[in-house]
Short mmCIF file of C-alpha atoms in Angstrom, two decimals:
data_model
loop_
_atom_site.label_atom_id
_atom_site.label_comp_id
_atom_site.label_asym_id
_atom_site.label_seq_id
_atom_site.Cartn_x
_atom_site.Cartn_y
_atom_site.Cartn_z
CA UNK A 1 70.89 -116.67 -139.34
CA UNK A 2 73.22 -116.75 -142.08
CA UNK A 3 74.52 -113.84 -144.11
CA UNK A 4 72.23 -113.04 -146.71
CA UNK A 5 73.42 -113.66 -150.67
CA UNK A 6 72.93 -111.28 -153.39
CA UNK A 7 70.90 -113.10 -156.35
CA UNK A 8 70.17 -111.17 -159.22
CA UNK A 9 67.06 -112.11 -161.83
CA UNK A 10 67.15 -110.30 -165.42
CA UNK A 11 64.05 -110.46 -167.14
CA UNK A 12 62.34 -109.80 -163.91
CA UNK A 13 59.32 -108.46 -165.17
CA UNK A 14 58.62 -111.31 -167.48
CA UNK A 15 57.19 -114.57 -167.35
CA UNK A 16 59.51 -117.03 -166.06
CA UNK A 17 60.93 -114.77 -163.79
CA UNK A 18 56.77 -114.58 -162.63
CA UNK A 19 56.89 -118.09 -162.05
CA UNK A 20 60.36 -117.89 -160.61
CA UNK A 21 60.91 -115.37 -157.96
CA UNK A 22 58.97 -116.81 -155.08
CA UNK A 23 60.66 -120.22 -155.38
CA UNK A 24 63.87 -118.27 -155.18
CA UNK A 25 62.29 -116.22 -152.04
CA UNK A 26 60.86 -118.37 -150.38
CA UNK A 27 64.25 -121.08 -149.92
CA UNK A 28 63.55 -123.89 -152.22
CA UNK A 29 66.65 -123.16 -154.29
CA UNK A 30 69.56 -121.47 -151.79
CA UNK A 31 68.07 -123.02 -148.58
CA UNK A 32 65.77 -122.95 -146.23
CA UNK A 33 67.55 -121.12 -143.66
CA UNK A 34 69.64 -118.67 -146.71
CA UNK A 35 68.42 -114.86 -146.09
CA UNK A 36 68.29 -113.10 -149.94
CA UNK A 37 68.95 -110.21 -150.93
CA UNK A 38 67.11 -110.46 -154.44
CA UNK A 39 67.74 -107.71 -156.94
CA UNK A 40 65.19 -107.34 -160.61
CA UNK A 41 66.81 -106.09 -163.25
CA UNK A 42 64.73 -104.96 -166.41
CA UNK A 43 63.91 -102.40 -169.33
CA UNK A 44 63.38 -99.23 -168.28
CA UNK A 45 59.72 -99.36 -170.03
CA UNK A 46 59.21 -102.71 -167.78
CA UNK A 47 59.86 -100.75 -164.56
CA UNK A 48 55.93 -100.07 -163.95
CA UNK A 49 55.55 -104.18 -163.99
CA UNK A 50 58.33 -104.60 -162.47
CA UNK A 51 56.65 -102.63 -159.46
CA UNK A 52 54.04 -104.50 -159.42
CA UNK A 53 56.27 -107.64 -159.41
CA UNK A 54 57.61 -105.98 -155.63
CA UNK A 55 54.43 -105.79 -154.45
CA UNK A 56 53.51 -109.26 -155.03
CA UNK A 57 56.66 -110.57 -153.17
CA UNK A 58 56.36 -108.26 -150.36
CA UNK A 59 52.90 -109.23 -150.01
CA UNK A 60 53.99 -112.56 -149.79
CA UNK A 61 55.44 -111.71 -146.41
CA UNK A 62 58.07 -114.50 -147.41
CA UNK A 63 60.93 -114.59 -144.00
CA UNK A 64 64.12 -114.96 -146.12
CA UNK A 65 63.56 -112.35 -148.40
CA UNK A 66 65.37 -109.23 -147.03
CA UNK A 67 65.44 -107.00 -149.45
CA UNK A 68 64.14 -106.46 -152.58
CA UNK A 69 65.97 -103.96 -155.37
CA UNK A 70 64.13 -103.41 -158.29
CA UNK A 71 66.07 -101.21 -161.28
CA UNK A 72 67.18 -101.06 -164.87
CA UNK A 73 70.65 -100.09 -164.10
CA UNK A 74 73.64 -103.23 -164.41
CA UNK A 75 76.08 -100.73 -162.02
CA UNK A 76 73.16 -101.55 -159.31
CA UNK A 77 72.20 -104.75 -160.37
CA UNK A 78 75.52 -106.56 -160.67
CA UNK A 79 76.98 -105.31 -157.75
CA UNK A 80 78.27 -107.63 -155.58
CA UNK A 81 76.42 -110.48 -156.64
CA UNK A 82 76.53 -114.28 -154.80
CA UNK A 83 74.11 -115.73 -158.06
CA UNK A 84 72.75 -114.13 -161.34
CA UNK A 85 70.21 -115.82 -163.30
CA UNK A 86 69.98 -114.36 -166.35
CA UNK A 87 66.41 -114.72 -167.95
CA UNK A 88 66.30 -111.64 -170.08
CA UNK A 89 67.25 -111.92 -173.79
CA UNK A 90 66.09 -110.48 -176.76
CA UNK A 91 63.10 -113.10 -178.00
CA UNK A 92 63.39 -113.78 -181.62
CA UNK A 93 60.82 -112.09 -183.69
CA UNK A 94 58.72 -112.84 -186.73
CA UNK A 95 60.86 -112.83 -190.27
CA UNK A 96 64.02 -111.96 -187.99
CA UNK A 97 66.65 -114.03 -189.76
CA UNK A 98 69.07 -116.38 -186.76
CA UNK A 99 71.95 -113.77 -187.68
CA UNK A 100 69.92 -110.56 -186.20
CA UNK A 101 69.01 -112.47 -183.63
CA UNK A 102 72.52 -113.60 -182.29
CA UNK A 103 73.51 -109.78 -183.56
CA UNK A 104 71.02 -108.43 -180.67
CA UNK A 105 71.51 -111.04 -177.88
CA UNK A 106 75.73 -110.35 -178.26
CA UNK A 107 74.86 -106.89 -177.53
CA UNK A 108 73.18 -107.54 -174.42
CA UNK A 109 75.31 -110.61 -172.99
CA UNK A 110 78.70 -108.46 -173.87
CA UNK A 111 77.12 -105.73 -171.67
CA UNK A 112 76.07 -108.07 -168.61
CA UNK A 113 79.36 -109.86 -168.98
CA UNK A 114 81.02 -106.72 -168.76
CA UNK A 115 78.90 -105.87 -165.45
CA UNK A 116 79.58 -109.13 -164.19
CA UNK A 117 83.57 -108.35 -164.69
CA UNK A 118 83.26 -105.01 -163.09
CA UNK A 119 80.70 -104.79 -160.17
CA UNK A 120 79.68 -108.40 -159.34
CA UNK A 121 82.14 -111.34 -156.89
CA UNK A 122 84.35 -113.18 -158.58
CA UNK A 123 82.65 -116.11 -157.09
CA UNK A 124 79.91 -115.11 -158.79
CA UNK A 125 77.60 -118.44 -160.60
CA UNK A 126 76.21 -117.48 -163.44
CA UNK A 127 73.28 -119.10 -164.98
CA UNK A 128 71.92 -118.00 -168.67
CA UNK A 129 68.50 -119.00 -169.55
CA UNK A 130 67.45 -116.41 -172.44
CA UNK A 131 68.16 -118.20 -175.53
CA UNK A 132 70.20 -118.80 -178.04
CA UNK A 133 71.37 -119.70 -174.10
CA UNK A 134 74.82 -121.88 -175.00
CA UNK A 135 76.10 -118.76 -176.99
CA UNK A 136 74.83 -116.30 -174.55
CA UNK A 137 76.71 -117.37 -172.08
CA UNK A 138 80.01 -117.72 -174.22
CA UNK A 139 79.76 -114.69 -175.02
CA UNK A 140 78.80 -113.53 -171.04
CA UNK A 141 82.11 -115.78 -170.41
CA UNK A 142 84.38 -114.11 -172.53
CA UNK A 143 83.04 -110.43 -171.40
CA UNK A 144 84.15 -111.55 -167.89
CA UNK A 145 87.51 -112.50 -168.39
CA UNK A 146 88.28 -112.12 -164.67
CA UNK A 147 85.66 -114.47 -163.44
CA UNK A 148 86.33 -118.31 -163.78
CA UNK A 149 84.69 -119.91 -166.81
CA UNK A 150 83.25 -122.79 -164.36
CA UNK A 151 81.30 -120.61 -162.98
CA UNK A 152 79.31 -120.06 -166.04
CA UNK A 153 76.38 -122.70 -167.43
CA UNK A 154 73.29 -122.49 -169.25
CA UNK A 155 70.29 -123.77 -168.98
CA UNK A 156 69.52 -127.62 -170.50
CA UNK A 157 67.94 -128.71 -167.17
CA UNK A 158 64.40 -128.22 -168.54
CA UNK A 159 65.47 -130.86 -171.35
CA UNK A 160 66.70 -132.96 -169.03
CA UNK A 161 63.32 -132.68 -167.08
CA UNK A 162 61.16 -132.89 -170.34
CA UNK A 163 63.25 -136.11 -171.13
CA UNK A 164 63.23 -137.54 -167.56
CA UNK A 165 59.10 -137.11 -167.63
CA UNK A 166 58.83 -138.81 -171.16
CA UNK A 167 60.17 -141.92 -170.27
CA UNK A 168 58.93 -142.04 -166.72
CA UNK A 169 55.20 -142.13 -168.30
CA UNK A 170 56.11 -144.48 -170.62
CA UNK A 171 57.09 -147.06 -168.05
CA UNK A 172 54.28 -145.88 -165.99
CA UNK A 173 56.91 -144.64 -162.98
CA UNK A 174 56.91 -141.35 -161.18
CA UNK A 175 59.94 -139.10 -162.76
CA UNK A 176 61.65 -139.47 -159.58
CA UNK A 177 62.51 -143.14 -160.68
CA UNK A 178 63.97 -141.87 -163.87
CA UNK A 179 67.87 -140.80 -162.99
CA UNK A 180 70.78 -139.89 -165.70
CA UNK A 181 69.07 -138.94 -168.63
CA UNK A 182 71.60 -136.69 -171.00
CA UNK A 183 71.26 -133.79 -172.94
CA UNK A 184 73.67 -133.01 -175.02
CA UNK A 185 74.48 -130.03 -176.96
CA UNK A 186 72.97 -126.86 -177.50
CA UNK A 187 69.45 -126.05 -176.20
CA UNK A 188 67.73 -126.13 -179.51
CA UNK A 189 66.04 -128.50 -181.67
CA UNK A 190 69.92 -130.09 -182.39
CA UNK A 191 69.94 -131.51 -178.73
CA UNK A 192 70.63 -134.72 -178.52
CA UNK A 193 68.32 -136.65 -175.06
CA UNK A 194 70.50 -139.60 -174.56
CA UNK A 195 69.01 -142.31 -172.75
CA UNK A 196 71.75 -144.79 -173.18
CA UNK A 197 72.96 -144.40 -169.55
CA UNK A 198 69.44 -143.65 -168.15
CA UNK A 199 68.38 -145.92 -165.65
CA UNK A 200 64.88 -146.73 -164.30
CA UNK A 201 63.38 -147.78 -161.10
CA UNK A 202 60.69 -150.42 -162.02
CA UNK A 203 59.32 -152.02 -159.04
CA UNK A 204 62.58 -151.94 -156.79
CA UNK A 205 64.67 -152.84 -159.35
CA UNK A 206 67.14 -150.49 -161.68
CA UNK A 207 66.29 -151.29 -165.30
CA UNK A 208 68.64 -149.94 -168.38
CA UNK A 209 66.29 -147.41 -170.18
CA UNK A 210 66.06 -149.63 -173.40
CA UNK A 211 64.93 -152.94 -171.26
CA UNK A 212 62.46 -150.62 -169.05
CA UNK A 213 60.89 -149.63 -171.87
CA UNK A 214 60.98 -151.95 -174.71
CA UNK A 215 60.52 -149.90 -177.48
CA UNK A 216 63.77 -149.08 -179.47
CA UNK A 217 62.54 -147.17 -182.34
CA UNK A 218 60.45 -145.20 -179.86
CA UNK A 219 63.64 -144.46 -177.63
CA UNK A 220 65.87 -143.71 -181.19
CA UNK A 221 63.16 -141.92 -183.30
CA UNK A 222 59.43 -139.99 -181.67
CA UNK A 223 61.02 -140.13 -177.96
CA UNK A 224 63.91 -137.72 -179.00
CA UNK A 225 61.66 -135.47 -181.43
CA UNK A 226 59.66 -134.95 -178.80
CA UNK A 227 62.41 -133.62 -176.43
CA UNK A 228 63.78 -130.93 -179.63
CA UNK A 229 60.51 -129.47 -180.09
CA UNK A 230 58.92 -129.46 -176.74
CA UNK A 231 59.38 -125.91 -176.90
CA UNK A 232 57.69 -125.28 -179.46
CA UNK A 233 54.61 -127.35 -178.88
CA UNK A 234 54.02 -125.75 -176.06
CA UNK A 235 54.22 -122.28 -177.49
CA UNK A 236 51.90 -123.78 -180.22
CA UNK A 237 48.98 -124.72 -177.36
CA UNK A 238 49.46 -121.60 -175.13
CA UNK A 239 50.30 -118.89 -177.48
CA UNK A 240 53.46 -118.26 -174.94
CA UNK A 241 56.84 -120.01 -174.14
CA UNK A 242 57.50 -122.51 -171.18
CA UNK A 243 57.16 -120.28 -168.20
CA UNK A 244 56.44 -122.68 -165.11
CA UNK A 245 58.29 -125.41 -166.18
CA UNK A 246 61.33 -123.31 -167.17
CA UNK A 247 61.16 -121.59 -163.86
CA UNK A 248 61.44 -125.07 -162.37
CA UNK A 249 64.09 -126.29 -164.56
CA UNK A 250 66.07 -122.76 -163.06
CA UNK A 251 65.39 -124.09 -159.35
CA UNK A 252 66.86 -127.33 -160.12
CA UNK A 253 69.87 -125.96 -161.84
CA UNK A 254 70.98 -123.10 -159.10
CA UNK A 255 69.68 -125.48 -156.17
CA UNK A 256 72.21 -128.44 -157.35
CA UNK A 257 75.15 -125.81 -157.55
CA UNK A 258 74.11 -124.89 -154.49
CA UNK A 259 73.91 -128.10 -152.80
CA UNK A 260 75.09 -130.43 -155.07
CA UNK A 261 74.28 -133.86 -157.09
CA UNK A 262 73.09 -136.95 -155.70
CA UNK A 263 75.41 -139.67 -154.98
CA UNK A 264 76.06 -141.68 -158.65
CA UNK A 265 73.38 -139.53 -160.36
CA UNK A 266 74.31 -136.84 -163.10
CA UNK A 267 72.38 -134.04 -164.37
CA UNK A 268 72.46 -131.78 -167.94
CA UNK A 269 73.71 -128.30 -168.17
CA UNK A 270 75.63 -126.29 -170.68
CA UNK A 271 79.12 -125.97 -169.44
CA UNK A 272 82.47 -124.95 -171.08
CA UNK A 273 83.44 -127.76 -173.23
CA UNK A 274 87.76 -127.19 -173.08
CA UNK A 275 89.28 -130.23 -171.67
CA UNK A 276 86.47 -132.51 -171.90
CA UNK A 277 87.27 -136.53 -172.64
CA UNK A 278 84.25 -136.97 -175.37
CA UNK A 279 85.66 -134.84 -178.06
CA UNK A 280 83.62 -132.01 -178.24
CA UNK A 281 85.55 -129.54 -179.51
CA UNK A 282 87.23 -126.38 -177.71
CA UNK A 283 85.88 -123.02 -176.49
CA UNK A 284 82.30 -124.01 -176.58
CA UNK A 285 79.53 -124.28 -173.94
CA UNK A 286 77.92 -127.61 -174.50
CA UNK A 287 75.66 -129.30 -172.57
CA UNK A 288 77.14 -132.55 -170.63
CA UNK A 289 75.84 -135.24 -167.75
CA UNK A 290 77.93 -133.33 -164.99
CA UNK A 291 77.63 -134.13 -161.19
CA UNK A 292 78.29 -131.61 -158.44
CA UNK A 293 80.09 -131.13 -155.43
CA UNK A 294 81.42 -128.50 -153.43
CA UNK A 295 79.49 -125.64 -156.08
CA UNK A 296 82.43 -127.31 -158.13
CA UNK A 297 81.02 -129.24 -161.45
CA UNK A 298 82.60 -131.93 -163.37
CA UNK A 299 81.71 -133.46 -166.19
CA UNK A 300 81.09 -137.32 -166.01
CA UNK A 301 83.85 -138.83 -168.21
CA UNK A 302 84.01 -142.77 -169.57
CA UNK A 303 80.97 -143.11 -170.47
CA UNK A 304 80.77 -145.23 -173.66
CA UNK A 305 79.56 -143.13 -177.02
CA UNK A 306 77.78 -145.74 -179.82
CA UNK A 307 77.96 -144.17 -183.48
CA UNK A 308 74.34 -143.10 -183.42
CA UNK A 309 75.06 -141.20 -180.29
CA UNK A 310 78.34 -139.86 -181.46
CA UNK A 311 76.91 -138.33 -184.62
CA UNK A 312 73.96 -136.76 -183.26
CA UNK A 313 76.54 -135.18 -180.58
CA UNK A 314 78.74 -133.83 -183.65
CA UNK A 315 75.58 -132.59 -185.06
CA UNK A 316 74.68 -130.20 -182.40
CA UNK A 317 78.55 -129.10 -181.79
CA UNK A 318 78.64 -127.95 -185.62
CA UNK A 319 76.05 -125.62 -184.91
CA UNK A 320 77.27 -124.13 -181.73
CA UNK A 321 80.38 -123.77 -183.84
CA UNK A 322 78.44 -121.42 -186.40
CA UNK A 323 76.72 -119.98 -183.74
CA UNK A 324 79.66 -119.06 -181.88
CA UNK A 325 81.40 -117.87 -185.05
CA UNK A 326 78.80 -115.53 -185.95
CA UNK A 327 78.22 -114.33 -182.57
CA UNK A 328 82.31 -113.84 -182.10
CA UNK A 329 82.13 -111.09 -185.49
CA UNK A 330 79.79 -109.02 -183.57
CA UNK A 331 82.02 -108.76 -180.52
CA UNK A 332 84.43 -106.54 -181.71
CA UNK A 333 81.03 -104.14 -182.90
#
């Protein structure tokens, strides 16, 4: 058996993390034969659910899981960490203007970054999920200063899925026959889903996106719409953010850093944009098609950019620029 890794979950007492932990425990995401050591970090008022949350996974009598460490302190939490998946964030609240949001979310991700930086392994991947995510973890990057920048992403994989699945049931096709959808951008509603370099499996044969579905306008106008605000449609119907499908999204993230890409497939995740060929600007963490090997990511470069790509892409860079420039004033708070 190997040696078991340290995987930290924040948020643990919430909703994705629900949906998330035995995935994580039970080796769909670190492998099958990966002992964990899974430590739940939450709010000291959450510790009660968070409790509760134990006894549900030791109940599950799961073989990999080894231990389980349940606490609201980051000096225990961080500590020596393999993975940390950071769910928890401050949720945005009615009439709370973008600004105190960003002001509140700094706080915490300066704090964790700082933990990160002072208790956790410098090989340490770091994965942030509560949103605004892309600024998050800049500002989780930046608090960390010791800890390579490549090891930090955020979470666009559940916009990549959400794309993947919308054209899949247009042509009719499982998603699995839907490969290198792009997201682009920041996980909001300025994400760009780029199907230009999409490819689909119809019948045995790998179809360009546009010719395997036929429908331009579609593809350019309702198809991309849906993508932005599939977050918020689903709120609208259950009265509660993606939770399953987020939780998913998180498995397919950590298990392809894990174990890597496909051979000539890409995937969507928010990585640190400095040094990349498509001119996204500096010092940002933008989503890109990246492909993995080695727990080492790189960004797919040459792909050609058309004008209605290339402005929707500047689009969502201007405003992880404001976002980052607000959230970089409240640093020095």
């Amino acid at each position: 058996m190997a040696e078991p890794i340290r995987v930290l979950v924040t948020g643990a007492a919430g909703q994705i993390a629900y949906s998330l932990l035995f995935s994580i425990a039970k080796g769909d995401v670190f492998g099958k034969d990966q002992p964990i050591v899974l430590l739940l970090l939450d709010i000291t008022p959450m510790l009660p659910v968070l409790d509760g949350v134990v006894m549900e996974l030791q109940d599950c009598a799961l073989p990999l899981l080894k231990e389980i460490i349940p606490t609201d302190k980051e000096e225990v939490a961080f500590k020596d960490l393999d993975a940390a998946i950071l769910v928890g964030s401050m949720p945005r609240k009615e009439g709370m203007e973008r600004k105190d949001l960003l002001k509140a979310n700094v706080a915490i991700f300066k704090s964790q970054g700082a933990a990160l930086e002072k208790y956790a392994k410098k090989t340490v991947k770091v994965l942030v999920v509560g949103n605004p995510a892309n600024t998050n973890c800049l500002i989780a990057a930046k608090s960390a200063p010791s800890i390579p920048k490549e090891n930090f992403s955020c979470l666009t994989r559940l916009d990549h899925n959400r794309a993947r699945s919308q054209v899949a049931m247009r042509c009719g096709v499982p998603a699995s026959q839907v490969k290198n959808v792009i997201i682009w951008g920041n996980h909001s509603s300025t994400q760009y889903p780029d199907v230009h370099h999409c490819l689909v499996n119809m019948s045995g044969s790998e179809l360009a996106c546009f010719d395997a579905v036929k429908d331009d306008a579609w593809l350019k106008g309702d198809f991309i719409t849906t993508v932005q605000q599939r977050g918020a449609a689903v709120i609208k119907a259950r009265k509660l953010s993606s939770a399953m499908s987020a939780a998913k999204a998180i498995c397919d993230h950590m298990r392809d850093i894990w174990s890597g890409t496909p051979e000539n497939e890409f995937i969507s995740m928010g990585v640190y944009s400095s040094g990349n060929s498509y001119g996204v600007p500096e010092d940002l963490i933008y989503s890109f098609p990246v492909q993995i090997k080695g727990k080492t990511w790189k960004i797919v470069d040459g792909l050609p950019i058309n004008d209605f790509s290339r402005s929707k892409m500047d689009a969502t860079a201007a405003e992880l620029i404001e976002e980052r420039d607000t959230a970089v004033t409240f640093l020095g708070v």
